[in-house]
Coordinates of N, CA and C in Angstrom, one line a residue:
I16 N 99.7 112.6 98.6 CA 100.1 113.7 99.2 C 101.0 114.2 97.7
T17 N 100.2 115.3 97.6 CA 101.0 116.2 96.8 C 101.9 117.1 96.2
S18 N 102.2 117.8 95.7 CA 103.2 118.6 95.4 C 103.3 119.7 96.1
Y19 N 102.2 120.4 96.1 CA 101.1 121.4 97.6 C 101.0 121.8 98.7
H20 N 101.1 119.7 99.0 CA 101.0 119.3 100.5 C 103.0 119.6 100.5
W21 N 103.8 119.7 99.8 CA 104.9 119.6 101.2 C 105.9 121.0 100.9
V22 N 104.9 121.8 99.8 CA 105.5 123.3 99.8 C 105.0 124.1 100.9
L23 N 103.4 123.9 101.5 CA 103.1 123.8 103.0 C 104.0 124.0 104.4
I24 N 104.1 122.2 103.8 CA 105.0 121.8 105.4 C 106.2 122.5 105.1
A25 N 106.9 122.7 104.0 CA 108.2 123.2 105.1 C 108.4 124.8 104.6
E26 N 107.1 125.4 104.3 CA 106.9 127.1 104.1 C 106.1 127.1 105.5
M27 N 106.1 125.9 106.6 CA 105.3 126.3 107.5 C 106.5 125.5 109.1
A28 N 107.2 125.0 108.2 CA 109.0 124.7 109.0 C 109.1 125.3 109.0
E29 N 110.3 126.2 108.2 CA 111.0 127.3 108.0 C 109.6 128.3 108.8
R30 N 108.5 129.3 109.3 CA 108.0 130.1 109.3 C 107.6 129.8 111.0
L31 N 107.7 128.5 110.9 CA 107.4 129.0 112.8 C 108.2 127.9 112.9
G32 N 108.7 127.3 113.2 CA 110.2 126.8 113.6 C 109.6 125.4 114.4
F33 N 108.9 124.5 113.4 CA 109.0 123.1 114.4 C 109.7 122.5 113.4
G34 N 109.7 121.5 114.1 CA 110.2 120.3 113.3 C 108.8 119.4 113.3
I35 N 107.9 118.2 111.7 CA 107.6 118.1 110.9 C 107.6 117.1 111.2
T36 N 107.1 115.8 111.4 CA 106.6 114.7 110.6 C 104.9 114.3 110.2
V37 N 105.9 113.8 108.2 CA 105.2 113.8 107.9 C 104.6 111.6 107.4
P38 N 104.0 111.5 108.2 CA 103.7 110.0 107.3 C 103.4 109.2 106.7
I39 N 103.6 108.8 105.9 CA 103.9 108.4 104.4 C 102.7 107.3 104.9
Y40 N 101.7 107.3 104.9 CA 101.7 105.6 105.2 C 100.3 105.0 104.5
P41 N 100.3 104.0 104.4 CA 99.8 102.8 103.1 C 98.1 102.9 103.1
I42 N 98.2 102.8 101.5 CA 96.5 103.9 101.7 C 95.8 102.8 101.0
A43 N 94.7 102.6 100.7 CA 93.8 101.6 99.9 C 94.7 101.3 97.9
P44 N 93.7 100.3 97.5 CA 92.7 99.9 97.3 C 94.0 98.3 98.3
E45 N 95.9 98.8 98.2 CA 96.6 97.4 99.1 C 96.2 97.2 100.3
Y46 N 96.5 98.2 100.8 CA 95.4 98.4 102.4 C 94.2 98.8 102.9
N47 N 93.9 98.7 103.3 CA 92.6 99.3 104.7 C 93.0 100.5 106.2
F48 N 91.8 100.6 106.2 CA 91.8 100.9 108.2 C 93.0 100.7 109.6
H49 N 92.7 99.6 108.9 CA 93.7 98.4 110.3 C 95.1 99.1 110.2
D50 N 95.2 98.9 108.8 CA 97.2 99.2 108.2 C 97.3 100.2 108.5
M51 N 96.7 101.3 108.0 CA 96.9 102.8 108.1 C 97.1 103.3 109.9
F52 N 96.0 103.4 110.1 CA 95.9 103.0 111.8 C 96.9 102.2 112.5
G53 N 97.9 101.5 111.8 CA 98.5 100.4 112.7 C 99.9 101.9 112.4
M54 N 100.4 101.5 110.9 CA 100.9 102.4 111.4 C 100.8 103.6 111.8
V55 N 100.6 104.4 111.6 CA 100.4 106.7 112.4 C 100.0 105.9 114.2
G56 N 99.6 104.9 114.1 CA 99.6 105.2 115.2 C 100.6 104.5 116.5
D57 N 101.7 103.9 115.5 CA 103.2 103.6 116.1 C 103.5 104.6 115.6
V58 N 103.7 104.7 115.1 CA 104.3 106.9 114.7 C 104.6 107.7 115.6
Y59 N 102.9 108.1 116.2 CA 102.5 108.3 117.3 C 102.6 108.0 118.5
R60 N 102.4 106.5 119.1 CA 103.4 106.2 119.9 C 105.1 106.5 120.2
R61 N 105.4 106.2 119.0 CA 107.1 107.2 119.2 C 107.1 108.4 119.4
M62 N 106.6 109.3 118.9 CA 106.1 110.8 119.0 C 107.0 110.8 120.8
L63 N 105.7 110.2 120.5 CA 105.1 110.7 122.9 C 106.3 110.7 123.1
Q64 N 107.5 109.6 123.1 CA 108.5 109.0 124.3 C 109.6 110.0 124.2
E65 N 109.0 111.1 122.5 CA 110.3 112.3 122.6 C 109.8 113.0 122.4
T66 N 108.5 113.3 122.4 CA 107.8 115.1 122.8 C 105.9 114.9 123.6
N67 N 106.9 115.6 124.3 CA 105.3 115.9 124.9 C 103.9 116.3 124.7
A68 N 102.7 116.0 124.8 CA 101.6 116.0 124.1 C 101.0 117.6 123.7
E69 N 101.8 118.3 124.6 CA 100.8 119.3 123.7 C 101.9 120.4 123.7
N70 N 103.4 119.2 123.1 CA 103.6 119.9 122.1 C 103.4 119.6 120.7
I71 N 102.3 118.5 120.4 CA 102.2 118.0 119.5 C 100.9 118.1 118.8
V72 N 101.1 118.8 117.1 CA 99.6 119.1 116.9 C 99.4 118.2 115.2
F73 N 98.3 117.9 115.5 CA 97.7 116.9 114.8 C 97.5 118.0 113.0
M74 N 97.5 118.2 111.3 CA 97.4 119.1 110.9 C 97.4 118.1 109.3
G75 N 95.7 118.1 109.3 CA 95.5 116.9 107.7 C 94.9 117.9 106.8
D76 N 94.1 118.0 105.9 CA 94.2 117.8 104.8 C 92.5 117.4 103.9
S77 N 92.0 117.2 104.5 CA 90.4 115.7 103.4 C 90.8 114.3 104.8
A78 N 91.1 113.8 103.7 CA 91.2 112.6 104.6 C 92.7 112.5 105.8
G79 N 93.1 113.7 105.6 CA 94.3 113.9 106.3 C 93.7 114.3 107.8
G80 N 92.8 114.6 107.5 CA 91.4 115.2 108.5 C 90.8 114.3 109.0
N81 N 90.8 114.0 108.7 CA 89.7 112.5 108.5 C 91.2 111.7 109.8
M82 N 92.2 111.4 109.6 CA 93.0 109.9 110.2 C 93.3 111.0 111.6
A83 N 93.9 113.0 111.5 CA 93.9 113.5 112.7 C 92.5 113.4 113.7
V84 N 91.7 112.9 113.5 CA 91.0 113.3 113.9 C 90.4 111.7 114.8
V85 N 90.7 110.9 114.3 CA 90.5 109.2 114.2 C 91.4 109.4 115.3
L86 N 92.5 109.6 114.9 CA 93.5 108.8 115.5 C 93.8 109.8 117.0
T87 N 92.9 111.2 117.4 CA 93.2 111.3 117.9 C 92.2 110.2 119.5
M88 N 91.0 110.0 118.3 CA 90.4 109.0 119.8 C 91.0 107.5 120.2
I89 N 91.0 107.0 119.0 CA 91.9 105.6 119.3 C 93.4 106.0 119.9
A90 N 93.2 106.9 120.3 CA 94.4 106.9 121.0 C 93.5 107.1 122.4
A91 N 92.4 108.3 122.6 CA 92.6 108.4 124.0 C 91.6 107.7 124.4
E92 N 91.1 106.3 123.4 CA 90.7 104.5 124.4 C 92.0 104.4 124.6
E93 N 93.1 105.0 123.9 CA 94.7 102.9 124.7 C 94.8 103.7 125.6
G94 N 94.3 105.9 126.3 CA 93.9 106.3 127.3 C 95.8 106.9 126.9
L95 N 96.1 107.3 125.6 CA 97.2 108.3 125.2 C 96.7 109.3 125.2
P96 N 97.6 110.7 125.0 CA 96.5 111.8 126.1 C 96.8 112.2 124.4
S97 N 96.1 113.5 124.3 CA 95.8 113.3 122.8 C 96.7 115.1 122.7
P98 N 97.2 115.0 121.2 CA 97.7 116.8 121.0 C 96.9 117.2 120.6
A99 N 97.8 118.5 121.5 CA 97.6 119.8 122.3 C 96.7 120.7 120.6
R100 N 96.5 120.2 120.0 CA 95.7 120.5 118.7 C 95.3 120.3 117.7
H101 N 94.8 120.3 116.8 CA 95.0 119.5 115.8 C 93.9 121.4 115.1
V102 N 94.6 120.6 113.8 CA 95.0 121.8 111.4 C 95.0 121.6 111.2
L103 N 92.9 121.3 110.6 CA 92.0 120.9 110.0 C 91.5 121.5 109.2
I104 N 92.0 120.7 107.5 CA 91.3 121.4 106.1 C 90.5 121.2 105.4
S105 N 89.1 121.5 105.5 CA 88.1 120.3 105.1 C 88.7 119.2 105.9
P106 N 88.3 118.4 106.1 CA 87.6 117.3 107.0 C 87.1 116.2 106.0
G107 N 87.3 115.0 105.9 CA 86.2 113.8 105.6 C 85.6 113.6 107.6
L108 N 84.9 114.4 107.7 CA 84.2 113.7 109.1 C 82.9 112.9 109.4
D109 N 81.9 112.8 107.8 CA 80.8 112.3 108.4 C 80.9 111.3 106.7
M110 N 81.2 110.5 106.5 CA 81.4 109.2 105.6 C 80.2 108.6 105.4
S111 N 79.7 108.5 106.2 CA 77.6 108.6 106.4 C 76.6 108.5 105.0
L112 N 77.4 109.6 104.0 CA 76.4 110.9 103.6 C 75.0 110.9 104.1
S113 N 74.2 110.5 105.5 CA 73.1 110.9 106.3 C 72.1 112.1 105.7
N114 N 73.4 113.7 104.9 CA 72.7 114.3 105.1 C 72.7 114.8 103.3
P115 N 71.2 114.7 104.1 CA 71.2 115.0 102.2 C 71.8 116.9 101.7
E116 N 71.9 117.4 102.1 CA 72.8 118.6 101.6 C 74.4 118.5 100.7
V117 N 74.9 117.4 101.2 CA 76.1 117.5 100.8 C 75.3 116.6 99.0
F118 N 74.6 115.7 99.2 CA 74.1 116.1 97.0 C 73.7 117.1 97.0
E119 N 73.4 117.6 97.7 CA 73.5 119.3 96.9 C 74.6 120.2 96.8
A120 N 75.3 120.2 97.8 CA 77.1 120.5 98.0 C 77.4 119.8 96.9
E121 N 77.3 118.5 96.5 CA 77.8 117.7 95.4 C 77.8 117.9 93.8
R122 N 76.9 119.5 93.9 CA 76.9 119.8 92.3 C 77.9 121.8 92.2
N123 N 78.1 121.5 93.3 CA 79.0 122.2 93.0 C 80.6 122.7 93.8
D124 N 80.7 120.9 93.8 CA 81.8 120.6 94.2 C 82.6 120.2 93.5
P125 N 84.3 121.2 92.5 CA 84.9 120.6 91.8 C 86.2 119.8 92.7
W126 N 85.9 119.2 93.1 CA 87.4 118.1 93.9 C 86.4 116.8 93.9
L127 N 86.0 116.1 94.5 CA 85.1 115.8 95.0 C 83.7 115.0 94.3
G128 N 83.7 113.9 94.0 CA 82.4 113.4 93.8 C 82.0 112.2 94.6
I129 N 80.7 112.1 94.8 CA 80.3 111.5 95.6 C 80.6 109.2 95.4
P130 N 80.6 109.2 93.8 CA 80.8 107.1 93.3 C 81.7 107.1 94.0
G131 N 82.6 108.4 93.9 CA 84.2 108.1 93.6 C 85.1 107.5 95.0
G132 N 84.0 108.6 96.0 CA 84.7 109.2 97.3 C 83.6 107.8 98.1
L133 N 82.9 106.8 97.6 CA 81.4 105.9 98.5 C 83.2 104.6 98.4
E134 N 83.6 104.4 96.9 CA 84.5 103.7 96.5 C 85.7 104.0 97.0
A135 N 86.3 104.8 97.3 CA 87.2 104.6 97.9 C 87.1 104.3 99.8
I136 N 86.1 104.7 100.4 CA 85.9 104.5 101.3 C 85.4 103.0 101.4
R137 N 84.8 102.4 100.6 CA 84.5 100.7 101.0 C 86.5 100.3 100.7
L138 N 86.9 100.5 99.4 CA 88.1 99.2 99.7 C 89.3 99.8 101.1
Y139 N 88.7 100.8 101.5 CA 89.6 101.1 103.1 C 89.6 100.8 103.9
S140 N 88.1 101.2 104.1 CA 87.3 100.7 105.2 C 87.2 99.3 106.3
A141 N 87.7 98.3 105.4 CA 87.7 97.1 105.8 C 86.5 95.9 106.0
G142 N 85.5 96.5 105.9 CA 83.8 96.7 106.4 C 83.3 97.1 107.8
I143 N 84.3 98.3 108.0 CA 83.6 98.6 108.8 C 82.6 100.3 108.5
D144 N 81.1 99.8 108.9 CA 80.5 100.8 108.9 C 80.7 102.1 109.2
R145 N 80.0 103.0 107.4 CA 80.0 104.4 107.0 C 80.3 104.6 108.4
S146 N 79.0 104.5 108.8 CA 78.1 105.8 110.3 C 79.4 104.3 111.5
D147 N 80.6 103.7 111.5 CA 81.2 104.6 112.6 C 81.8 105.6 113.0
W148 N 81.7 105.4 113.9 CA 82.8 106.7 114.1 C 84.3 106.6 113.9
H149 N 85.3 105.3 113.6 CA 86.2 105.2 113.2 C 86.2 105.4 111.1
I150 N 85.8 105.8 110.4 CA 85.1 106.0 109.4 C 84.3 107.1 109.7
S151 N 83.9 107.7 110.0 CA 83.1 108.7 110.3 C 83.2 109.7 112.4
P152 N 84.4 110.2 112.2 CA 84.4 110.5 113.9 C 83.6 111.5 114.0
L153 N 82.2 111.9 112.8 CA 81.7 112.8 113.7 C 80.6 112.4 114.7
Y154 N 81.0 110.3 114.8 CA 79.8 109.8 115.4 C 80.3 109.5 116.9
G155 N 81.5 109.9 116.2 CA 82.5 109.6 118.3 C 82.3 110.3 119.4
D156 N 83.6 110.5 120.1 CA 83.3 110.1 121.0 C 84.4 112.2 120.8
L157 N 84.3 112.6 120.9 CA 84.7 113.9 120.0 C 84.4 115.2 121.4
S158 N 84.7 115.0 123.1 CA 85.0 114.8 123.8 C 86.3 115.1 124.3
V159 N 87.0 113.5 123.5 CA 88.9 113.7 123.8 C 90.1 114.2 122.5
L160 N 88.9 115.7 122.2 CA 89.4 116.3 120.6 C 90.3 118.0 121.9
P161 N 91.3 118.2 121.5 CA 91.7 119.7 121.9 C 90.4 120.7 121.4

């Protein structure tokens, strides 16, 4: 999480009057998909003990947007209620790279490169195929999303 994110979070909390939970989750290469979703899943279950799901919003930027969507899908599999809304900022939803336009877009992308992204996914994915919905939620059950 960057200093920009912290400024955005503080401003949103002040303007909206909402409580905000920011899970500082374990990341690759030391940790993987299972570690991260074990932790953020526990955070969500604790939130549901204190707050109704209709008062919960998942917000995420890039990998955090991916996490918001995948966590909602995992929660649905567990029979947990979905959050009321998602606020997704440039979420990573298709890590399979099956869309050839990704390679064209990379030429103009000032932030991310495909080789580095593939290595990050390899380290994080714990051997799960990139086209599996746990990694690429675009291929999951989108009907469970708010």
